[in-house]
Tab-separated table of C-alpha atoms in Angstrom:
chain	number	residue	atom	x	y	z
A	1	UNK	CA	139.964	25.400	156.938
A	2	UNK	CA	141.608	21.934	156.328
A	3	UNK	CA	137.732	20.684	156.067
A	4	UNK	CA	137.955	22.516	152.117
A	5	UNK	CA	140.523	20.598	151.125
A	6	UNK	CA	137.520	17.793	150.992
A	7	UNK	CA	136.139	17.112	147.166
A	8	UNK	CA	133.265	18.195	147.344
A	9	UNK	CA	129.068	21.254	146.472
A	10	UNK	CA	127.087	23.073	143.788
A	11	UNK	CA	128.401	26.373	142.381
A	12	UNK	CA	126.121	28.230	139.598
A	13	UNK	CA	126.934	30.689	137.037
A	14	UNK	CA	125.583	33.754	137.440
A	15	UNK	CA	122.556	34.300	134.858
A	16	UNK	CA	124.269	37.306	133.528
A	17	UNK	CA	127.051	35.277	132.377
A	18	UNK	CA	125.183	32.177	130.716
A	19	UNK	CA	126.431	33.529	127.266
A	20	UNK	CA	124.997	30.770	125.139
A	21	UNK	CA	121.782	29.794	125.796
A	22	UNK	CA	121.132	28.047	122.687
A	23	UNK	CA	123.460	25.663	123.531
A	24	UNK	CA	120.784	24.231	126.325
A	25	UNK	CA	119.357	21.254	124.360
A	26	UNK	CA	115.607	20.887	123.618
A	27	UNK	CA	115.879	17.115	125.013
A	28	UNK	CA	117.027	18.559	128.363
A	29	UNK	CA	114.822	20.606	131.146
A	30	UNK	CA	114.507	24.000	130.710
A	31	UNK	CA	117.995	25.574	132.411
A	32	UNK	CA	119.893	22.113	131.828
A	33	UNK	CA	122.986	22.102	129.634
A	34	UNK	CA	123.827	19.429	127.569
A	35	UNK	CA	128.105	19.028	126.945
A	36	UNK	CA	129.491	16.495	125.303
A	37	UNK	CA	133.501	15.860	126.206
A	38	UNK	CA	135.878	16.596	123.546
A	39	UNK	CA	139.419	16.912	126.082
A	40	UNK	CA	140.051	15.567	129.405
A	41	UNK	CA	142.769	17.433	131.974
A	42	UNK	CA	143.399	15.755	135.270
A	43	UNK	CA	145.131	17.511	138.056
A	44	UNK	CA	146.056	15.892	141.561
A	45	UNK	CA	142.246	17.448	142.802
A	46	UNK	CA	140.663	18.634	139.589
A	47	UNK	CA	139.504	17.496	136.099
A	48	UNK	CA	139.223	19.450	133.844
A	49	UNK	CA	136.773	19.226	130.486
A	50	UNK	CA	136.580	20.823	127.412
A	51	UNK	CA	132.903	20.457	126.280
A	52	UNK	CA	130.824	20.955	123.196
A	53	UNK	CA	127.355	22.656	123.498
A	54	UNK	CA	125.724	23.163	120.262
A	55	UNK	CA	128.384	25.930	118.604
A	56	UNK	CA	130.183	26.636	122.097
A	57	UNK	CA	133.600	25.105	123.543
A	58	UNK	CA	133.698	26.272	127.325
A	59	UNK	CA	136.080	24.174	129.620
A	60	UNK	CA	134.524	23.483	132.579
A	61	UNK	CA	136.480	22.300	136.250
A	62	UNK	CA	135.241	19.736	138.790
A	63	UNK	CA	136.420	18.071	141.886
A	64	UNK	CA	138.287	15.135	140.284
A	65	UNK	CA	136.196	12.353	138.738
A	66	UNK	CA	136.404	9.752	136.057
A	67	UNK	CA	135.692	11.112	132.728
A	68	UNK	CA	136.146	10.221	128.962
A	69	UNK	CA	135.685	11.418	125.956
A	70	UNK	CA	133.045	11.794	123.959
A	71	UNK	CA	130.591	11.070	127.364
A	72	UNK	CA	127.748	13.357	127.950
A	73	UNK	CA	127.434	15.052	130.762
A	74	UNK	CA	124.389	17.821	131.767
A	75	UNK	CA	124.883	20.094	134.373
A	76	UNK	CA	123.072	23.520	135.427
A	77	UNK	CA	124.558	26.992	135.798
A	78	UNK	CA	128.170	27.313	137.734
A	79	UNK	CA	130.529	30.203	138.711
A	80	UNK	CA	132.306	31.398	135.438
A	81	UNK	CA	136.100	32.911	135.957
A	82	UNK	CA	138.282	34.455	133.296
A	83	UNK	CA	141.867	34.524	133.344
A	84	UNK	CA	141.877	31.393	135.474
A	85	UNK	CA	145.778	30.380	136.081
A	86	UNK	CA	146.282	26.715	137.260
A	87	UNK	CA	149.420	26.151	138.232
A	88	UNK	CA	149.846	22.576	138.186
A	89	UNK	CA	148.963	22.661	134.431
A	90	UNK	CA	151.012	25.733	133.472
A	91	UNK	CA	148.088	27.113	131.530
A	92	UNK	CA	145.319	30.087	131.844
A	93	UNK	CA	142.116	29.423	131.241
A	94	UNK	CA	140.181	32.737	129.189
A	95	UNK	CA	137.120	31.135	130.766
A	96	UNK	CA	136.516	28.538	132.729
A	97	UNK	CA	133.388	27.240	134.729
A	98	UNK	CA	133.820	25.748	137.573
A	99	UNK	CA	130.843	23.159	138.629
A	100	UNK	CA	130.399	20.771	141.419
A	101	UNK	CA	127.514	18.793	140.158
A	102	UNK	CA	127.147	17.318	137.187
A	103	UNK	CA	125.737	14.393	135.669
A	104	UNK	CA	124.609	11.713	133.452
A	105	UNK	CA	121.302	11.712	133.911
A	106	UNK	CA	119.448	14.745	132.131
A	107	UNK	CA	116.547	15.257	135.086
A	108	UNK	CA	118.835	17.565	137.446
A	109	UNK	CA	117.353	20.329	139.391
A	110	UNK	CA	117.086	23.777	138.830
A	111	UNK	CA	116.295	25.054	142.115
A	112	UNK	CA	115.304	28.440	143.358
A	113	UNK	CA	117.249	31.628	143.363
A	114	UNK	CA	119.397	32.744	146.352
A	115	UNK	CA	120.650	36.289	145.900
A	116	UNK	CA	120.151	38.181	142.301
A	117	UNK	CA	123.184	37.788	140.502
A	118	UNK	CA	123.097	34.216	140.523
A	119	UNK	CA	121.013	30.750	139.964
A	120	UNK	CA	122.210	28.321	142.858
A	121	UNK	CA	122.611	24.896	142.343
A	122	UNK	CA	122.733	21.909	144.959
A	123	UNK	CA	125.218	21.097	147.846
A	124	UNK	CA	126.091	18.315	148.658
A	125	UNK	CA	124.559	15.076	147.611
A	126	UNK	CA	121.678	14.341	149.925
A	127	UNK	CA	119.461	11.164	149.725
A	128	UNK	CA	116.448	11.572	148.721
A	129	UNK	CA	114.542	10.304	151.938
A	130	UNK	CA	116.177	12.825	154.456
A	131	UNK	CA	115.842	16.852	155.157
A	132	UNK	CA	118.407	18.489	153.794
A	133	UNK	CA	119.181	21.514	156.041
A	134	UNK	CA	121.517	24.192	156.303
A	135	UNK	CA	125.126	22.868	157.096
A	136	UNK	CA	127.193	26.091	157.817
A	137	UNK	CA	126.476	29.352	159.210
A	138	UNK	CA	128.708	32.010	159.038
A	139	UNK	CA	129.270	35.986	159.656
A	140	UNK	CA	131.054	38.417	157.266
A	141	UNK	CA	134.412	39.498	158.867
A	142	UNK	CA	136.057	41.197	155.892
A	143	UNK	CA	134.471	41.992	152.240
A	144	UNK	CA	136.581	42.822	149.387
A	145	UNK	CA	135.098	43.148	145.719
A	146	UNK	CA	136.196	42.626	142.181
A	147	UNK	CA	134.283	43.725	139.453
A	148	UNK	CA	132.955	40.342	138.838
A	149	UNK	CA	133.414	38.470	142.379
A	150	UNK	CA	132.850	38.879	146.343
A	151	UNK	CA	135.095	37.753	148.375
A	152	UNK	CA	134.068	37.239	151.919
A	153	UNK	CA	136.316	36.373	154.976
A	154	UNK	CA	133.715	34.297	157.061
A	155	UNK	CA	134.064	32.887	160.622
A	156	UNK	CA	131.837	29.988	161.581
A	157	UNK	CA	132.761	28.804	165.385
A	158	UNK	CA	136.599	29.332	165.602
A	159	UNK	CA	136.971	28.700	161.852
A	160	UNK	CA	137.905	31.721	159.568
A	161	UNK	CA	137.604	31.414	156.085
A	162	UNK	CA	137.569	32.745	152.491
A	163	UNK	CA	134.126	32.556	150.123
A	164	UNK	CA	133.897	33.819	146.768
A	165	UNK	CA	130.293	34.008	145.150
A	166	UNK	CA	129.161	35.814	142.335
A	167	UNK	CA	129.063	39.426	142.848
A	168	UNK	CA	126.371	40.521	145.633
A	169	UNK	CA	126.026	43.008	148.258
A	170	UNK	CA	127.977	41.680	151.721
A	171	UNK	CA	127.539	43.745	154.957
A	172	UNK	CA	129.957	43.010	157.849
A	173	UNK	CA	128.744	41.603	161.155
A	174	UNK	CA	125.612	39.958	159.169
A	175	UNK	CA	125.083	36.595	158.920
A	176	UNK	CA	124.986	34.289	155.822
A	177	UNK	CA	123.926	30.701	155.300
A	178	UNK	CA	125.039	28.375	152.375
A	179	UNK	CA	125.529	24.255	151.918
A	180	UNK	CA	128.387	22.766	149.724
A	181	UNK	CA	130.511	24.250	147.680
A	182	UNK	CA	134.253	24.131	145.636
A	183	UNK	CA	137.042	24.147	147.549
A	184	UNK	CA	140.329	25.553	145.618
A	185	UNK	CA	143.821	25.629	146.807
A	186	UNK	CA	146.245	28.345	145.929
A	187	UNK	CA	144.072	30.206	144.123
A	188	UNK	CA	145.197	33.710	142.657
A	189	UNK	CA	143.277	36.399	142.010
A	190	UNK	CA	145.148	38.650	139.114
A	191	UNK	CA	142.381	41.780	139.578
A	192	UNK	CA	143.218	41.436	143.487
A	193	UNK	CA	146.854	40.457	142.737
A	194	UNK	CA	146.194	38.366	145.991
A	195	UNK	CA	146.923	34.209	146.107
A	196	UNK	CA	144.414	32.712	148.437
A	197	UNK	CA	145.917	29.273	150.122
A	198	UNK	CA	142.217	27.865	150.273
A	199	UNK	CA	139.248	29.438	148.969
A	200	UNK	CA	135.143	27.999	148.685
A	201	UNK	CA	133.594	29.305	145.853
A	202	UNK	CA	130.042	28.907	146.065
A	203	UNK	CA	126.835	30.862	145.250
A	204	UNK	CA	124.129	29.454	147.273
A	205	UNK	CA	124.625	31.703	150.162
A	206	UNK	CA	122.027	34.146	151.893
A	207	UNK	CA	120.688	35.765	154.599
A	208	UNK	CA	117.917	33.363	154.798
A	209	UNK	CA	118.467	30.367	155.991
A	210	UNK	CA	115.034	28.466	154.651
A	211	UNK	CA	116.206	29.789	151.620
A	212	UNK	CA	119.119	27.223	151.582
A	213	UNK	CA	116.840	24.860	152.759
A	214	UNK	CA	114.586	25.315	149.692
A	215	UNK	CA	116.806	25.308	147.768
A	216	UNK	CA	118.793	22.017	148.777
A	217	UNK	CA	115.520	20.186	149.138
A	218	UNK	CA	114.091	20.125	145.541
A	219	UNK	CA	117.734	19.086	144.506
A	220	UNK	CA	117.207	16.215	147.422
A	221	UNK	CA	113.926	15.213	145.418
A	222	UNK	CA	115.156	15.359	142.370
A	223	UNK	CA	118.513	13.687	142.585
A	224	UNK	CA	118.303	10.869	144.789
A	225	UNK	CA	122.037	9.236	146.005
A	226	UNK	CA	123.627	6.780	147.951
A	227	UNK	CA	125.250	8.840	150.366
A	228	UNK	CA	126.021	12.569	151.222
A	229	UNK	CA	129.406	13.853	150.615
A	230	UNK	CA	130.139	13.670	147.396
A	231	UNK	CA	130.476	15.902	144.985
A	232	UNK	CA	129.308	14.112	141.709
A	233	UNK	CA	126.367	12.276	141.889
A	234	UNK	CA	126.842	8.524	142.059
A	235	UNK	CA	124.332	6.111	140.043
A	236	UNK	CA	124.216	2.796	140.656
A	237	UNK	CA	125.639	0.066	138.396
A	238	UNK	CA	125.032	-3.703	137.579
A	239	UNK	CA	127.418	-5.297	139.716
A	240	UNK	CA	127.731	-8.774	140.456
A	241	UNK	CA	129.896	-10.018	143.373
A	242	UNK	CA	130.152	-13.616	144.493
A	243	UNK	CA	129.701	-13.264	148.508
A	244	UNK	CA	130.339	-15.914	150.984
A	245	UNK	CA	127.587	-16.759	153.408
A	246	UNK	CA	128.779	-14.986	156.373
A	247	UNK	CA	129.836	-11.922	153.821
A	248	UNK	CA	128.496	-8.472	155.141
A	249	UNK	CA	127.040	-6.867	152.077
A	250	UNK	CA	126.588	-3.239	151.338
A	251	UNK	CA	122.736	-4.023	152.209
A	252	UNK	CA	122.950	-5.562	155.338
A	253	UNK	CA	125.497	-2.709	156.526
A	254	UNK	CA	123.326	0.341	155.508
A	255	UNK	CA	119.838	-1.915	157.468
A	256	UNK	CA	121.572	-2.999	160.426
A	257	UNK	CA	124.116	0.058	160.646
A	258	UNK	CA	123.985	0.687	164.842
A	259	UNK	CA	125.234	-3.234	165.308
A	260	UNK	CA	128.390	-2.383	163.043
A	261	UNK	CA	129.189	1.308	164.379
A	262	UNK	CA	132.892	1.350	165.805
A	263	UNK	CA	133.507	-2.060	164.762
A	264	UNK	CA	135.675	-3.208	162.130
A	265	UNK	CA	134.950	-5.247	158.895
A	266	UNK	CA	135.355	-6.313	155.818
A	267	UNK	CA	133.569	-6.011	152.743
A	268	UNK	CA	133.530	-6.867	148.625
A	269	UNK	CA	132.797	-4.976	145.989
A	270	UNK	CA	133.956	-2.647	142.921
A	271	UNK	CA	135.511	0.191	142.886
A	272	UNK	CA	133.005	3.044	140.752
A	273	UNK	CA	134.893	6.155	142.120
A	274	UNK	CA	138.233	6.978	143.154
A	275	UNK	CA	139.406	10.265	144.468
A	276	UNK	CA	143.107	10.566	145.836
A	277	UNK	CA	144.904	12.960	147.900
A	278	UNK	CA	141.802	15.224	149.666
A	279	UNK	CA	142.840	16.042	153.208
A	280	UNK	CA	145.622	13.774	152.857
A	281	UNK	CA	143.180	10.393	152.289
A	282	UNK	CA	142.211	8.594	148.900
A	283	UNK	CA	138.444	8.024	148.603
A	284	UNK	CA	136.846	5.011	147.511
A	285	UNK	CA	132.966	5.115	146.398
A	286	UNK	CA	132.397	0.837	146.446
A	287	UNK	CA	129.115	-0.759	145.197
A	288	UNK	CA	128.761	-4.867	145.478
A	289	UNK	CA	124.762	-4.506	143.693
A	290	UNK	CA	122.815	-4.821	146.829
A	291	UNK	CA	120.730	-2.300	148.124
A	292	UNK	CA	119.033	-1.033	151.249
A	293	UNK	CA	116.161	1.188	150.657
A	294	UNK	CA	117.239	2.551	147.626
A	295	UNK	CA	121.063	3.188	149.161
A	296	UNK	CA	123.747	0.969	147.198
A	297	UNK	CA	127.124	3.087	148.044
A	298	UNK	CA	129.645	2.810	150.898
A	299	UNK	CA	132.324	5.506	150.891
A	300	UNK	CA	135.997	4.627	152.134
A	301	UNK	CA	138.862	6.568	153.239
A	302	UNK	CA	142.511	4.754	153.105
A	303	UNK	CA	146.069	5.230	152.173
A	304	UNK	CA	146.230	3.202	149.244
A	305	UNK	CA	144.877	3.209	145.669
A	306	UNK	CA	142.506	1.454	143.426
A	307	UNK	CA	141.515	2.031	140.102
A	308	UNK	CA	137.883	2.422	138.937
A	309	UNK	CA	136.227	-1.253	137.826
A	310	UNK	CA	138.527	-2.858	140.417
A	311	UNK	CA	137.308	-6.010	142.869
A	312	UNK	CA	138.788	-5.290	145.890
A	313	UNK	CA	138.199	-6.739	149.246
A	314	UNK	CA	139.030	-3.954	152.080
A	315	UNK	CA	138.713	-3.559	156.138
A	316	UNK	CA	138.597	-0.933	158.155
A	317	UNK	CA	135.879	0.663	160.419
A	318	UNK	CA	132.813	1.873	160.407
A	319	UNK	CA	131.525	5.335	161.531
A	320	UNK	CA	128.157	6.666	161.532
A	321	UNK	CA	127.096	10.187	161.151
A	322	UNK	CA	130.310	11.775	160.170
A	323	UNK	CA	130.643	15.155	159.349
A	324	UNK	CA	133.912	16.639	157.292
A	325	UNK	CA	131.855	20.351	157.219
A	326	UNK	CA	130.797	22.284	154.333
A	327	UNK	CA	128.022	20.411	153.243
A	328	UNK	CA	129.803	16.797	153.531
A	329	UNK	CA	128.530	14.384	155.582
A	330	UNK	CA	127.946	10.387	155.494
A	331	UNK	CA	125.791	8.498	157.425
A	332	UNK	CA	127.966	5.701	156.885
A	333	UNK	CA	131.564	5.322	156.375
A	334	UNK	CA	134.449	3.168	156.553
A	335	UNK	CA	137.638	4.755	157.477
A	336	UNK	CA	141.399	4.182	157.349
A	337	UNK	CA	140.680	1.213	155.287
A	338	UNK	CA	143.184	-1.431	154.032
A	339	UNK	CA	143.186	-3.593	151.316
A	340	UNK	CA	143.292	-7.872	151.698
A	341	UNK	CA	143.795	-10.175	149.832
């Protein structure tokens, strides 16, 4: 269950609860929300945004990410709470929405529906020139229900687990299938009057396992990305680095990936994400403006810190094919990284 703790999925709101559809702006897809950030609330995990859409305010919550105001942001569906208590703010949120994709860029997928309460979004970020496919099946060990909310205790190899999705009809002993997800930690449920130490809220689950794949494909096509793993889409910027000749660039890492694997080395570039403290690493998204078949984005774990729009130069090694579960996995990575001068 220490795999949640990862940043991380898509979560949609269920279409009974979209309560203002007006606010979806005629410049956007049909289904696509337009919010524009009025107040920014950063937790050691989470942000936190309070958004205007046309004549509605909702906050909404993401795996933490760089965010100012007055940016716009669109974004489809998401799991909507009320009475949401975060603890490391002090406050409760009346509603709250709680998202793991959003973007800049208007063209985001509205894919298929999964189960009938809800309108799934996307997983995980998958690149646009592999399968997505299912990441996680599980079977129901426990079901408890809320008025609003299921709540499933899952168990997927020796793992158990809590799920909450939208409410839906759960049978015991059956099998489910979803990708991605929103990990939360310490999570209390006032109609339960139950505090869950890790929970993944998601709502692209179901008994059908093309289903997922449907559904994580036409987000695939639409949303192409560096890497997988990540929860918010990362687009690529116009960065100029001065390499050395013998410099191993983001480009010639992604094309020649097999000759690095299990090596170690160093590499330039700037810092466009930064996420600290998931499973007790800081992640580093790094771009240096070279690209390898449309792929531009190396993600590193390490100990230290960086700010966004940093140069850094950093070591550490590379590993290929690594998989955190639920949904987040990297073809690429460099891990336990350091910083040189």
């Amino acid at each position: 269950m220490k795999n949640l703790l990862l940043t991380a999925a898509i979560i949609a709101l269920s279409t009974a609860c979209q309560s203002d559809k007006n606010s979806e702006q005629t410049t956007s897809p049909t289904g696509v929300h337009t919010a524009v950030v009025e107040e920014v609330l950063q937790t050691n995990q989470y942000t936190y945004l309070h958004v205007k859409e046309g004549n509605a305010e909702p906050w909404l919550a993401l795996p933490k990410m760089q965010a100012a105001t007055g940016e716009t942001y669109y974004y489809i569906g998401g799991l909507l709470m009320t009475d949401f208590a975060s603890k490391e703010l002090n406050r409760t949120f009346k509603e709250i929405l709680f998202l793991d994709n959003i973007s800049t860029n208007p063209n985001i997928t509205a894919p298929s529906q999964q189960h009938t309460s809800s309108t799934p979004g996307t997983s995980a970020e998958n690149n646009a020139n592999q399968t997505p496919s299912v990441a996680h099946t599980v079977v129901a060990e426990e079901v408890v229900q809320t008025s609003q909310y299921t709540y499933i205790r899952a168990k997927e190899g020796n793992q158990e687990f809590w799920l909450a999705a939208s409410k839906m009809e759960v049978g015991i002993g059956t099998t489910y299938y979803f990708n991605g997800g929103l990990p939360m930690t310490k999570f209390e449920s006032k109609e339960l009057k139950r505090t869950f130490d890790e929970i993944l809220f998601l709502d692209n689950i179901s008994t059908s396992p093309s289903a997922i794949e449907k559904s994580s494909s036409a987000a695939a096509q639409n949303n192409p990305v560096a890497s997988t793993g990540s929860s918010i889409n990362i687009e690529k910027k116009e960065i100029k680095i001065k390499h050395a000749k013998d410099d191993i660039t983001i480009a010639a890492l992604l094309e020649n990936k097999k000759t690095y694997a299990g090596k170690i080395i160093k590499m330039k570039g700037e810092v466009t994400k930064f996420s600290p403290g998931i499973m007790k690493k800081n992640w580093i998204h790094l771009q240096d403006g070279t690209d390898f078949s449309g792929k531009f984005d190396l993600t590193i774990t390490t100990d230290q810190e960086v700010k966004i729009g940093d140069n850094i130069t950093i070591e550490g090694v590379i590993t290929l094919d690594k998989d955190f579960g639920f949904g987040y996995f990297y073809e690429v990575i460099m891990e336990d990284a350091k910083l040189k001068k």
